[in-house]
XYZ file of C-alpha atoms in Angstrom:
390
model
C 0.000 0.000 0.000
C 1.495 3.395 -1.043
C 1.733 6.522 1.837
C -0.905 7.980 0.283
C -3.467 5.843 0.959
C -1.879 5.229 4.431
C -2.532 8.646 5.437
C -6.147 8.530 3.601
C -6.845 5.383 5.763
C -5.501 7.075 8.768
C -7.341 10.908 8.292
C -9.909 10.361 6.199
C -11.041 13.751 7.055
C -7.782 15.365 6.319
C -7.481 13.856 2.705
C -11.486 14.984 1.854
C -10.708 18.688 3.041
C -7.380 19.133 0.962
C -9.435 17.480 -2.073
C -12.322 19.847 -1.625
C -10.006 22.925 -1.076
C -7.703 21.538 -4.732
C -11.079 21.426 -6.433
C -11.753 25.504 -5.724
C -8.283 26.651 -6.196
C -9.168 30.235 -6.698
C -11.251 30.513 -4.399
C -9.383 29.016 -1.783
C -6.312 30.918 -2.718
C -8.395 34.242 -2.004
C -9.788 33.011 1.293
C -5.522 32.283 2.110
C -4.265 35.142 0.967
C -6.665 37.501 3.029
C -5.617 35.794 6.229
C -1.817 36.264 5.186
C -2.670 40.013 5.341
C -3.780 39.834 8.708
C -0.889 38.019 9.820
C 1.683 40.123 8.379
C 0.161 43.228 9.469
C -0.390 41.900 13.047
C 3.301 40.081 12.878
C 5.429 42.384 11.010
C 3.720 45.597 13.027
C 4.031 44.024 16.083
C 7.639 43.047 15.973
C 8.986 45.646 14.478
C 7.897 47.526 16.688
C 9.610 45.389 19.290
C 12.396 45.807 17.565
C 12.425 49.668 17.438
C 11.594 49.429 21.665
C 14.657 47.379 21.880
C 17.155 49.787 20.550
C 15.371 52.992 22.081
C 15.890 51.054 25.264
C 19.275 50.283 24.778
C 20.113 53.696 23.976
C 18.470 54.932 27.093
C 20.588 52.221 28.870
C 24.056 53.811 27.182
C 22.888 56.698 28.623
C 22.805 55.872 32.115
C 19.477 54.349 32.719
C 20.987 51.555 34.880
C 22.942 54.059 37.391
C 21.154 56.113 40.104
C 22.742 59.545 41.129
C 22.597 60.655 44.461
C 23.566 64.819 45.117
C 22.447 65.982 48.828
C 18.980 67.101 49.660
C 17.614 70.882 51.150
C 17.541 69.351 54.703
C 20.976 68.172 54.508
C 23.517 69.819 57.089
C 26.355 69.732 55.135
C 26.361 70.733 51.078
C 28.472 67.782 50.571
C 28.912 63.860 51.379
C 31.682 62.832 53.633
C 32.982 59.594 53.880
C 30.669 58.137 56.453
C 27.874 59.340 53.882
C 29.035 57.146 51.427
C 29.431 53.962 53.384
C 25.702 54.690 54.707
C 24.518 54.871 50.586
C 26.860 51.993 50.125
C 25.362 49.374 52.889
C 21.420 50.513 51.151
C 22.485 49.479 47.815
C 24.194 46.142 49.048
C 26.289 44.828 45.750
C 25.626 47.995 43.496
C 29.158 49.538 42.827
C 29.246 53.077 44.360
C 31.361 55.600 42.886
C 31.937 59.233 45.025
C 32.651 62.026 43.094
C 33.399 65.944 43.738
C 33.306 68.674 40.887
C 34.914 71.870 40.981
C 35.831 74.884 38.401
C 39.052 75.800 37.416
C 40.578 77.346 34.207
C 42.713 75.981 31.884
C 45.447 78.025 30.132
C 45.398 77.037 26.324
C 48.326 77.775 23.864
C 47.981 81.186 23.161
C 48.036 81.784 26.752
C 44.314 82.727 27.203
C 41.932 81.025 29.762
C 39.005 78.697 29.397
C 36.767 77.865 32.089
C 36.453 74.269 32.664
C 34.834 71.533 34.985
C 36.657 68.881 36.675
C 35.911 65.957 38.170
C 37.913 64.724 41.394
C 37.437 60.357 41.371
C 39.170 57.638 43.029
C 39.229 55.615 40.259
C 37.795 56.752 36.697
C 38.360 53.023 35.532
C 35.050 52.198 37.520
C 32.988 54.295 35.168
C 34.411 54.657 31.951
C 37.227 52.410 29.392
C 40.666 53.609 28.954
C 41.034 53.728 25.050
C 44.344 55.100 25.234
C 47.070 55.301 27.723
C 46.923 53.736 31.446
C 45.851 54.914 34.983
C 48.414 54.331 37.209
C 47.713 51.708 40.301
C 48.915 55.031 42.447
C 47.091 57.721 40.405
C 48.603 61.138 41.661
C 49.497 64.579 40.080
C 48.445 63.483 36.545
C 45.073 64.067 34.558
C 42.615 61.885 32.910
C 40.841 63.042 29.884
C 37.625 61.927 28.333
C 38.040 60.902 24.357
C 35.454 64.384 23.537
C 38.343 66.700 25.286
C 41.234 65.063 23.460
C 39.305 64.901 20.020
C 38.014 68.289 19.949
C 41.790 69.840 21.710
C 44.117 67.377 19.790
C 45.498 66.707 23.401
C 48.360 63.528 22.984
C 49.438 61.377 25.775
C 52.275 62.790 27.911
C 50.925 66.291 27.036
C 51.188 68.671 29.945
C 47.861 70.562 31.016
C 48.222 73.865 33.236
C 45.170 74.991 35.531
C 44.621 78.027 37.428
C 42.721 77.383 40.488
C 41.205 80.277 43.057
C 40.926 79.902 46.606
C 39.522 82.332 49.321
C 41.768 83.573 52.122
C 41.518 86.120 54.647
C 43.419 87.949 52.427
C 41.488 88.580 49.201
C 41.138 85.564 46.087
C 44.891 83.477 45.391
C 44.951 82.161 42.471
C 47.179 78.837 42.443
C 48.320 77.141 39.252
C 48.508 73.438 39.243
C 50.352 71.420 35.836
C 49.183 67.794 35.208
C 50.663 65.175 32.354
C 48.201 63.165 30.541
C 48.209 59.979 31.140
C 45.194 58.261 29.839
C 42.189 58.835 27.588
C 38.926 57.516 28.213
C 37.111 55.785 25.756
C 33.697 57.220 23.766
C 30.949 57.513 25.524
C 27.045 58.767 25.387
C 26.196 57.860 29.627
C 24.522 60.246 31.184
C 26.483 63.384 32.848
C 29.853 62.259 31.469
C 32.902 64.477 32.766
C 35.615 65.872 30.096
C 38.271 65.982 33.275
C 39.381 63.301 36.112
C 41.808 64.487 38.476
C 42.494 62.305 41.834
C 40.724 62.695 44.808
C 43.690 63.675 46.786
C 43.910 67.085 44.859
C 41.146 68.517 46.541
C 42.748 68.229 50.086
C 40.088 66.534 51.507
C 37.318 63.694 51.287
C 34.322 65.299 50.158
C 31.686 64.481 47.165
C 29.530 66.458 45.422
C 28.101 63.252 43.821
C 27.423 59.540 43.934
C 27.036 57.508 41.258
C 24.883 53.754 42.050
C 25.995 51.793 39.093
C 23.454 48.704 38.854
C 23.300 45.521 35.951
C 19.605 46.827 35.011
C 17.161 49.194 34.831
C 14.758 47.699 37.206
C 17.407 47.088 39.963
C 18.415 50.705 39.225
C 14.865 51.345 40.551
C 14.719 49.591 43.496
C 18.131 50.640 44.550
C 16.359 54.311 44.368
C 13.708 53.493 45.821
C 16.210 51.890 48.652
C 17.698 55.113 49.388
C 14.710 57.390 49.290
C 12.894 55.365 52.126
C 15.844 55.077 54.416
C 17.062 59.069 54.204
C 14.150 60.528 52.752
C 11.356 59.066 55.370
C 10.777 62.612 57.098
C 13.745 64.822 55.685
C 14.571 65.045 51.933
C 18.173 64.428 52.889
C 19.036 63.334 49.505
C 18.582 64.169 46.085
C 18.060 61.052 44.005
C 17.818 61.099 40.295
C 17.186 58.139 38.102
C 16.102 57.524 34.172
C 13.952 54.832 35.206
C 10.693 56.730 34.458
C 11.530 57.859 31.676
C 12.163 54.066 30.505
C 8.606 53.075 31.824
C 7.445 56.032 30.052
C 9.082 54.702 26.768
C 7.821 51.365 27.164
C 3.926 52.131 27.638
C 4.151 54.430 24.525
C 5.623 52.038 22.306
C 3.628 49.161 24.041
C 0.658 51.183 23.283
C 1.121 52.199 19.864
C 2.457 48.515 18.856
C -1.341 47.472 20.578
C -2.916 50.166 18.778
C -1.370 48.934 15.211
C -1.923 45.520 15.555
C -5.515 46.121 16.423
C -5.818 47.800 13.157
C -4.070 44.626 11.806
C -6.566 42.302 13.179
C -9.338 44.067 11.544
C -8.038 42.591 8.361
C -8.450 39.148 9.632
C -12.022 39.711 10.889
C -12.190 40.533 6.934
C -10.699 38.087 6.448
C -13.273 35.380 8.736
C -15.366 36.983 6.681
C -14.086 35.451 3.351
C -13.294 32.625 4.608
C -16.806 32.050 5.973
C -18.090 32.887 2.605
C -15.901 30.480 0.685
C -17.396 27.689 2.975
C -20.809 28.386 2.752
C -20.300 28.727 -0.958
C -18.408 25.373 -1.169
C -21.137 23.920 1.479
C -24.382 25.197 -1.278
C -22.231 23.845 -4.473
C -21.611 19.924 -2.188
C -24.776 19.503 -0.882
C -25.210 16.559 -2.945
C -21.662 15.398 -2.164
C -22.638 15.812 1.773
C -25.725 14.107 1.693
C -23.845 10.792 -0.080
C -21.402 11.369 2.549
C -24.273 11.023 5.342
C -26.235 8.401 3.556
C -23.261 6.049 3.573
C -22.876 6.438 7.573
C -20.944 9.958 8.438
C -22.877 11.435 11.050
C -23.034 15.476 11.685
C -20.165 15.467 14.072
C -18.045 13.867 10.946
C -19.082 16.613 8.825
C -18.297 19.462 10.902
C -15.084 18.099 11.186
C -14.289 17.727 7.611
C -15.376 21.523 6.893
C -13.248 22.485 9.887
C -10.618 20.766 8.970
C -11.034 22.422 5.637
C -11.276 26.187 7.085
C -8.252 25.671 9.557
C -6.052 24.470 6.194
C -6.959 27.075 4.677
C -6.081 29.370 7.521
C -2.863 27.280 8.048
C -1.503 28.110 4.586
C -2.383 31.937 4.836
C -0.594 32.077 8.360
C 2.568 29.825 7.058
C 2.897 32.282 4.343
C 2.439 35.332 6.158
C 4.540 34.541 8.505
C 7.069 33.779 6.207
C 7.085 37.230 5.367
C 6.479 38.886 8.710
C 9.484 37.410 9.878
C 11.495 38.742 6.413
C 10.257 42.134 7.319
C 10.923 41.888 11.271
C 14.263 40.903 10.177
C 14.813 44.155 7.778
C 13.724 45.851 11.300
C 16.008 44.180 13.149
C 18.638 45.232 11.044
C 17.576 48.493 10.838
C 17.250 48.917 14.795
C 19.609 46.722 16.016
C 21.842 45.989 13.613
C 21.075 42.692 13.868
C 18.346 40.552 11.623
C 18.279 37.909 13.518
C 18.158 39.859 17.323
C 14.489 38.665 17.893
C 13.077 39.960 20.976
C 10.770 37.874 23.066
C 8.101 40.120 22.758
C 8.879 40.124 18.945
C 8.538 36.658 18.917
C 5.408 36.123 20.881
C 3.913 38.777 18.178
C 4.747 36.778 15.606
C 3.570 33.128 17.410
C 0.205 35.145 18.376
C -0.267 36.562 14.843
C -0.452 32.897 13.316
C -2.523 31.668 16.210
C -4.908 34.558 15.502
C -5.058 33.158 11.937
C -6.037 29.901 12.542
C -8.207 30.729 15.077
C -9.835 33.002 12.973
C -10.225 30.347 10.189
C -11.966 27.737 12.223
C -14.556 30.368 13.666
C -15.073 31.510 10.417
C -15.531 27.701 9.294
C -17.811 27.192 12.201
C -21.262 28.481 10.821
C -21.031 26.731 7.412
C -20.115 23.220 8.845
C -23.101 23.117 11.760
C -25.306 24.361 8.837
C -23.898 21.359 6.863
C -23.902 18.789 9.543
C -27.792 20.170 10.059
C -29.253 19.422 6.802
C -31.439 16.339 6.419
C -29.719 14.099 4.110
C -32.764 12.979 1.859
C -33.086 17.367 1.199
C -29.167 17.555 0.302
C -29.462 14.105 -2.472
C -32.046 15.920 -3.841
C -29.981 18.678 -5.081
């Protein structure tokens, strides 16, 4: 016996619904090709725009989304942390890396001797924050400068290049102004993070161990929010002690717009496969009207109703099968072409992308069968003496 008529002995039902659809080609391709609209507008829409998410996201990240910056509050004594400060932020934030930083101004005297206002950045460590693209810090960092890679690209500043500053302290005596000459000795590499310095000197050149800032470095953007949230309700219960700033809302922000838009779109998308229930729902009852002799053989030689229904089911969900095969096919061609596009990577599928494009076919077939339910009960329902007779 050949595998053909193995699998016609084994699904009848199967082998009777491909025949039936073969025998309205047309017709059938129609019915198929409306639901592969609806799944490649529900599948392409939805992750592409999963896609686009993904990369807004990451940029948000590159900008500093998964650090929390803490500055002190109004009802803070002192304008600045100390070191006891720091160890207090450090034991809320338990293994988030804590980096205390203090800024001050001072001028720097250019090559034609004139003087440009600049911000520096005193640090332990810049190696904690940022790469070293060029250059190294030493283990003992003193008396030298770190530059960020903006500084030395827009300055043409070398390694081993000495910088001069002019710093101004208050005495009893008036404003002295001190100048203080540092050798380059590394270049950090580029960056886009949030609040990025241009100049890293050592902590030690301030003369003591105050910050102006902390920086909460975490591995994510929701432990970047509870570490916030950490520090707000221990120093912030009944004084606003400190001054915590995160871009965690504006990531939650990001995430219901696009989530709502991508909702919005697909909803438009699905309207094409109602259409497209509709067609199919058509093509049955048509193809139920031209068989009616064919069904009432089919229940004179012993199918019963439930038999029927089946075979027209079957019938609707192939034909839903092949329009969601196909459109998915090409959904995932044009989710790639957005992956590529967003994240420079076709085949960076996000979960959510792929749960679009898993739900998209589901919605197909689904879709087919429920449009493939009317016309089969009102086959199954017709006495079989009325269908013989034509």
């Amino acid at each position: 016996m050949s595998l053909r008529h193995r699998i016609a002995g084994r699904f009848p039902r199967l082998v009777i619904a491909r025949r039936n659809i073969s025998r309205a080609k047309v017709r059938s391709i129609l019915a198929a090709a409306s639901i592969l609209i609806g799944v490649v507008a529900i599948g392409a829409i939805g992750a592409g725009g999963a896609a686009f998410k993904q990369s807004q996201l990451q940029s948000i990240q590159a900008q500093g989304a998964t650090s929390v910056y803490v500055s002190p509050g109004a009802d803070m004594e002192a304008s600045h942390f100390d070191r006891e400060d720091v160890k207090a932020i450090d034991e809320t934030v338990g293994s988030a890396a804590v980096v205390a930083t203090q800024t001050g101004d001072m001028e720097l005297i250019t090559d034609d001797g004139t003087r440009e206002g600049v911000t520096v950045t005193y640090v332990d460590d810049p190696r904690k924050t940022h790469e070293v693209a060029r250059g190294e810090i030493p283990l003992n960092w003193r008396q030298s400068v770190v530059v960020s890679h903006e500084f030395a690209a827009d300055r043409g500043v070398e390694l081993g290049e000495r910088l001069t500053f002019v710093s101004e302290t208050e005495t009893a005596a008036g404003t002295v102004e001190t100048e203080h000459t540092y050798r380059v000795v590394a270049v950090l590499a580029e960056t886009q993070s949030f609040g990025g310095s241009r100049l890293y000197l050592p902590i030690e050149e301030t003369g003591d161990r105050q910050y102006s800032r902390v920086q909460v470095m975490t591995e994510s953007t929701d432990r970047a929010e509870t570490v916030a949230e950490a520090l707000r309700d221990r120093f912030n219960d009944r004084k606003d002690r400190l001054l915590v700033f995160e871009l965690t809302s504006l990531v939650r922000l990001l995430k219901t717009l696009v989530n709502g838009i991508n909702a919005f779109l697909a909803g438009l998308g699905s309207i094409s496969l109602l259409v497209a229930g509709v067609s199919i729902a058509n093509t049955m009852l048509m193809a139920v009207i031209k068989r009616r002799e064919e069904i009432g053989v089919l229940r004179a030689v012993g199918y019963g109703k439930v038999d029927i229904v089946r075979i027209l089911l079957v019938e609707a969900v192939l034909l839903g099968a092949l329009g969601s095969a196909v459109g998915l096919a090409i959904a995932v061609a044009v989710a790639m072409v957005a992956n590529a596009l967003f994240l420079g990577d076709p085949f960076a599928f996000t979960q959510s992308a792929l749960l679009y494009l898993a739900g998209a076919v589901a919605f197909g077939i689904l879709t087919s069968l429920l449009a493939g339910a009317y016309p089969a009960w009102r086959a199954a329902n017709e006495r079989p003496i009325d269908a013989l007779r034509g």
